[in-house]
Coordinates of C-alpha atoms in Angstrom, one line a residue:
M1 CA -286.1 -90.5 92.7
S2 CA -287.0 -88.2 95.6
S3 CA -285.1 -90.0 98.1
Q4 CA -282.3 -90.3 96.4
N5 CA -281.7 -86.9 96.1
R6 CA -281.5 -86.5 98.9
T7 CA -279.6 -89.3 99.8
G8 CA -277.0 -86.9 97.2
S9 CA -277.9 -84.2 98.3
R10 CA -276.7 -85.0 102.4
R11 CA -273.4 -86.7 101.1
K12 CA -272.5 -83.9 99.1
T13 CA -272.8 -81.4 101.4
I14 CA -271.1 -84.0 104.4
T15 CA -268.2 -83.9 102.0
T16 CA -268.3 -80.2 101.4
I17 CA -267.9 -80.0 105.2
T18 CA -265.4 -82.5 105.6
G19 CA -263.1 -80.5 102.8
L20 CA -263.8 -77.1 104.4
A21 CA -263.3 -78.7 107.9
I22 CA -259.9 -80.0 107.0
A23 CA -258.5 -77.2 104.6
G24 CA -259.2 -74.6 108.3
A25 CA -257.3 -76.8 109.9
L26 CA -254.5 -77.1 107.8
V27 CA -254.4 -73.3 107.8
L28 CA -254.6 -72.5 111.3
T29 CA -251.9 -74.8 112.5
G30 CA -249.7 -73.1 109.2
C31 CA -249.9 -70.1 111.4
S32 CA -248.4 -72.0 114.7
P33 CA -244.7 -71.4 115.9
E34 CA -243.9 -75.1 115.3
V35 CA -245.6 -75.2 111.7
E36 CA -243.2 -72.5 110.8
K37 CA -240.2 -74.1 111.6
G38 CA -241.2 -77.9 110.6
W39 CA -241.1 -79.1 114.1
L40 CA -237.4 -78.5 114.1
P41 CA -235.9 -78.7 117.2
T42 CA -234.6 -75.6 117.6
E43 CA -234.8 -71.7 116.8
R44 CA -234.3 -69.4 113.8
G45 CA -230.7 -67.9 114.1
T46 CA -229.2 -70.6 116.4
T47 CA -226.4 -71.3 114.3
S48 CA -225.0 -69.1 110.7
N49 CA -226.3 -72.7 109.2
T50 CA -229.9 -73.2 111.1
D51 CA -232.0 -70.6 108.8
R52 CA -230.8 -72.5 105.9
I53 CA -231.1 -75.8 106.9
M54 CA -235.0 -75.2 108.4
D55 CA -236.4 -73.2 104.5
L56 CA -235.1 -76.3 102.7
W57 CA -236.3 -78.6 105.5
V58 CA -240.2 -76.4 105.0
N59 CA -240.0 -76.0 101.9
S60 CA -239.8 -79.6 100.8
W61 CA -242.7 -80.5 103.0
I62 CA -244.3 -77.5 101.2
A63 CA -243.6 -78.8 98.0
A64 CA -244.5 -82.4 98.7
L65 CA -248.0 -81.8 100.1
V66 CA -248.4 -79.5 97.0
V67 CA -247.7 -82.9 94.9
G68 CA -248.7 -85.2 97.6
T69 CA -252.3 -83.3 97.5
I70 CA -252.7 -82.4 93.7
T71 CA -251.5 -86.8 93.0
W72 CA -254.3 -87.6 95.4
G73 CA -257.4 -85.4 93.9
L74 CA -256.8 -86.7 90.3
I75 CA -256.8 -90.1 92.2
I76 CA -260.3 -89.8 93.3
W77 CA -261.6 -87.9 90.9
C78 CA -260.7 -91.1 88.3
L79 CA -262.6 -93.2 90.6
V80 CA -265.3 -91.0 90.7
A81 CA -266.0 -89.6 87.4
Y82 CA -264.7 -92.9 85.5
R83 CA -267.0 -95.5 88.2
R84 CA -268.7 -98.1 86.7
R85 CA -272.4 -97.1 86.7
K86 CA -275.1 -98.8 87.4
G87 CA -276.5 -101.1 84.4
T88 CA -273.5 -100.5 82.5
V89 CA -272.7 -103.9 80.6
G90 CA -269.3 -104.7 78.9
F91 CA -265.5 -103.5 79.2
P92 CA -264.9 -99.6 78.5
R93 CA -263.6 -98.8 75.6
Q94 CA -259.5 -99.7 75.9
T95 CA -257.1 -97.2 75.0
S96 CA -253.3 -98.6 74.4
F97 CA -251.3 -95.9 75.0
N98 CA -251.8 -91.8 75.7
L99 CA -248.3 -90.3 74.5
P100 CA -249.3 -86.8 76.1
L101 CA -250.0 -88.1 78.8
E102 CA -247.1 -90.2 79.0
V103 CA -244.6 -87.4 78.4
F104 CA -246.0 -85.5 80.7
Y105 CA -245.6 -88.7 83.3
L106 CA -241.7 -88.3 82.7
T107 CA -241.5 -84.8 82.6
I108 CA -242.6 -84.0 85.5
P109 CA -240.7 -86.1 87.8
I110 CA -237.5 -85.4 86.6
F111 CA -238.5 -81.4 86.7
M112 CA -238.9 -82.0 90.5
V113 CA -236.0 -84.4 90.8
V114 CA -233.6 -81.6 89.8
V115 CA -235.3 -78.4 91.7
F116 CA -235.0 -81.1 95.2
F117 CA -231.2 -81.4 93.8
Y118 CA -230.5 -78.2 92.9
F119 CA -231.4 -76.6 96.1
T120 CA -230.2 -79.3 98.3
D121 CA -227.0 -79.2 96.6
R122 CA -227.2 -75.6 96.9
D123 CA -227.7 -75.3 100.6
Q124 CA -225.1 -77.9 101.0
Q125 CA -222.2 -76.3 99.3
A126 CA -223.3 -73.3 101.2
I127 CA -223.4 -75.2 105.2
D128 CA -219.6 -77.3 104.0
D129 CA -217.9 -74.0 102.7
R130 CA -214.5 -74.0 104.4
S131 CA -212.6 -71.9 102.0
Q132 CA -211.4 -69.3 104.7
P133 CA -209.8 -70.2 107.3
A134 CA -212.2 -70.8 110.6
D135 CA -211.6 -68.3 114.3
V136 CA -211.3 -71.4 116.0
V137 CA -210.6 -74.9 115.5
V138 CA -211.7 -77.5 117.8
D139 CA -210.6 -81.3 117.4
V140 CA -213.4 -83.4 118.4
R141 CA -212.4 -87.2 119.3
G142 CA -215.5 -89.6 119.9
K143 CA -214.6 -92.4 122.4
Q144 CA -216.5 -95.2 124.2
W145 CA -218.4 -93.4 126.0
A146 CA -217.3 -89.7 126.2
W147 CA -215.6 -86.8 124.6
D148 CA -212.3 -84.9 124.1
F149 CA -211.9 -81.4 122.7
N150 CA -208.6 -80.0 121.7
Y151 CA -208.7 -76.6 121.1
K152 CA -205.8 -75.8 118.5
S153 CA -204.3 -72.6 119.0
G154 CA -205.1 -69.8 116.4
D155 CA -206.5 -66.0 116.2
V156 CA -208.5 -66.6 118.8
I157 CA -207.0 -69.6 120.7
Q158 CA -203.6 -68.4 122.3
E159 CA -202.2 -71.6 123.0
D160 CA -203.5 -75.4 122.4
V161 CA -205.0 -76.6 125.7
H162 CA -207.5 -79.4 125.9
E163 CA -210.2 -81.0 128.2
A164 CA -211.1 -84.8 128.7
G165 CA -215.0 -86.4 129.2
V166 CA -216.0 -88.6 131.0
Q167 CA -219.2 -90.8 130.4
A168 CA -222.1 -90.2 132.0
H169 CA -223.9 -92.8 133.9
L170 CA -227.6 -93.3 134.0
T171 CA -229.3 -94.5 136.6
G172 CA -232.3 -93.6 136.1
N173 CA -232.1 -90.8 138.8
T174 CA -231.8 -87.0 137.4
I175 CA -227.9 -86.5 135.4
D176 CA -226.0 -83.6 136.8
K177 CA -225.3 -82.1 133.5
E178 CA -222.7 -79.6 135.3
Q179 CA -220.4 -83.3 135.3
L180 CA -221.2 -83.3 131.0
P181 CA -217.9 -83.0 128.7
T182 CA -218.6 -79.7 127.2
L183 CA -217.5 -77.7 124.2
Y184 CA -217.1 -74.4 124.7
L185 CA -217.7 -71.8 121.6
P186 CA -217.5 -68.3 121.6
V187 CA -220.6 -66.7 120.2
N188 CA -220.0 -64.6 116.6
K189 CA -216.9 -66.6 115.8
S190 CA -216.9 -69.4 112.6
V191 CA -216.1 -72.9 114.0
D192 CA -214.1 -75.9 112.7
L193 CA -214.8 -78.7 114.3
E194 CA -212.2 -81.8 113.0
L195 CA -214.3 -85.7 113.9
N196 CA -211.9 -88.2 115.2
A197 CA -213.1 -91.7 116.6
R198 CA -210.3 -92.8 119.0
D199 CA -212.3 -96.5 118.3
V200 CA -215.5 -97.4 116.5
I201 CA -218.4 -94.9 114.5
H202 CA -219.5 -92.7 116.6
S203 CA -221.8 -89.7 115.6
F204 CA -221.5 -85.6 116.8
W205 CA -225.2 -84.4 117.0
V206 CA -226.3 -80.6 118.3
P207 CA -230.3 -81.4 117.5
A208 CA -230.4 -77.6 117.9
F209 CA -227.8 -76.8 115.5
L210 CA -229.6 -78.9 112.8
Q211 CA -226.2 -80.7 112.1
K212 CA -225.4 -84.2 112.4
R213 CA -222.3 -85.9 111.1
D214 CA -220.8 -89.3 111.6
M215 CA -216.8 -89.5 113.4
I216 CA -215.1 -92.5 111.2
P217 CA -211.6 -94.4 112.8
G218 CA -209.0 -93.1 110.3
K219 CA -210.7 -90.2 109.1
T220 CA -211.0 -86.8 109.1
N221 CA -215.1 -84.9 108.8
Y222 CA -216.0 -81.7 109.9
I223 CA -218.6 -79.0 111.0
R224 CA -218.6 -75.6 109.8
F225 CA -220.8 -73.3 111.5
T226 CA -220.6 -69.6 113.4
P227 CA -222.9 -70.2 116.7
T228 CA -224.9 -67.0 116.8
K229 CA -227.0 -67.4 119.9
E230 CA -225.6 -67.6 123.3
G231 CA -226.6 -70.9 125.4
T232 CA -226.4 -74.2 126.1
Y233 CA -227.0 -76.9 124.3
D234 CA -227.2 -80.6 124.5
G235 CA -225.6 -82.4 123.0
K236 CA -225.0 -87.1 121.9
C237 CA -223.8 -89.4 119.8
A238 CA -226.0 -90.8 116.9
E239 CA -224.6 -93.8 115.9
L240 CA -225.0 -97.2 117.8
C241 CA -221.6 -97.6 118.9
G242 CA -221.8 -100.2 122.3
E243 CA -223.1 -101.1 125.4
Y244 CA -223.4 -97.5 126.7
H245 CA -224.1 -95.7 123.8
S246 CA -227.3 -94.0 125.4
E247 CA -224.3 -92.7 127.8
M248 CA -222.4 -90.6 125.5
L249 CA -223.5 -87.9 126.2
F250 CA -221.9 -83.9 126.0
R251 CA -223.0 -79.9 126.0
V252 CA -222.4 -77.4 124.2
K253 CA -221.8 -73.8 125.0
V254 CA -221.8 -70.5 123.4
V255 CA -220.4 -68.1 125.5
S256 CA -218.8 -65.0 124.8
E257 CA -215.6 -63.9 123.4
S258 CA -214.2 -63.1 127.3
E259 CA -215.8 -66.0 128.8
F260 CA -214.7 -68.3 126.2
T261 CA -210.6 -67.2 126.6
A262 CA -211.1 -67.6 130.6
H263 CA -211.9 -70.9 129.6
M264 CA -209.0 -71.6 128.1
D265 CA -207.3 -69.8 130.6
E266 CA -208.8 -72.2 132.9
L267 CA -207.7 -75.1 131.2
K268 CA -204.1 -73.9 131.0
A269 CA -203.7 -73.3 134.7
A270 CA -205.2 -76.8 135.3
G271 CA -202.4 -78.1 133.4
N272 CA -204.4 -79.4 130.3
T273 CA -201.7 -77.7 127.6
G274 CA -201.6 -79.9 124.5
L275 CA -203.3 -81.8 122.4
L276 CA -204.7 -85.6 123.3
G277 CA -203.8 -86.4 120.0
V278 CA -204.0 -90.1 117.6
E279 CA -201.7 -91.7 120.6
Y280 CA -204.6 -91.9 122.8
D281 CA -206.7 -93.7 119.7
R282 CA -206.8 -97.7 120.4
N283 CA -208.0 -98.7 116.6
P284 CA -206.6 -102.1 116.4
N285 CA -206.4 -101.6 112.6
L286 CA -204.7 -98.4 112.9
N287 CA -202.1 -98.1 115.9
E288 CA -199.0 -100.5 115.5
I289 CA -198.4 -103.4 117.8
K290 CA -195.4 -103.1 119.8

C-alpha cells in the first residue's frame, strides 16, 4: 500500500512540475517581440492597416488558445474523473440527455462565432473603406511574369506616367534587387492600388503590409492603405500563374513626397508619359480578334 502511495505521490509531483514548466514557458515566450506580433513578417506602424490586422490576428489566437485550453482541460478532467476504477463491474449509469449541458454546447459556440464575425467584419470594412478619394492612385497590372505600374494624375501626381517591369531571372545566384520592378509610394499619403491582370490570375502581395489580393482578368480589385514608414519592402505574386511564377518579384519603396515627385519627374523625362492600359492585355476572352 505504501509503495502505491509513493508512486501516486511521485506521479502527482511530476505532473505538477510539468504543468508549471509549460505555463512558465508560455508566459516567458509571451514577452518576446515575435509573440507580441504573432510571428507576422512586419512591424507595427508600417501602414495604416498593419496595427489593426496584427491586433485582430493576435487576439484571435489568444481566444483560440483560451478555448483550446478549456476544452482540453475538460477532456482530461472527464478522462480522470470518470475513468473505470479497479474492481468495477457492469456499466455506469446511462444518461440519455442533459438539457442544460446541450444548451451550453449550443449557445457558447454560437456566441463565439458571432464575436469573431463582428470583429472581423468591423476591421475588414475599415481596411477596405474607400469612401474618401485617395491622394495617390496607381493602376498595378500583373503580367506573366512581371508588373506594370501606372501612376495616375491627381493631387500628388501632376501627369499620368508609367513604368513597365521586366521579369526577374533566378539563376541560383544573388538577385540584383535594384533591377526588379519597383513601385514608388509617398509616405503618409493615402494610396489606392487598382489591381488588374493582363493575362491570367495573379495575386499582389507585400508581406510587410499584411495585405494580399487577387488580380483577376476583366475585374479590378483594390487595396487602400497609407504607408507610414519609409523603407523598401519585398513583394511577389502569391498565385501560381505559370512556369515562371517564382520569378514574378517586385519591390515597394516608400519615400518622402519630394523623392516621390522626383521619381515621377524622372519617368516623365524618360518619355514614360501616359498609361499602359488594357490595350496591352492579352486575355483571349476579353480582346477582340481582328
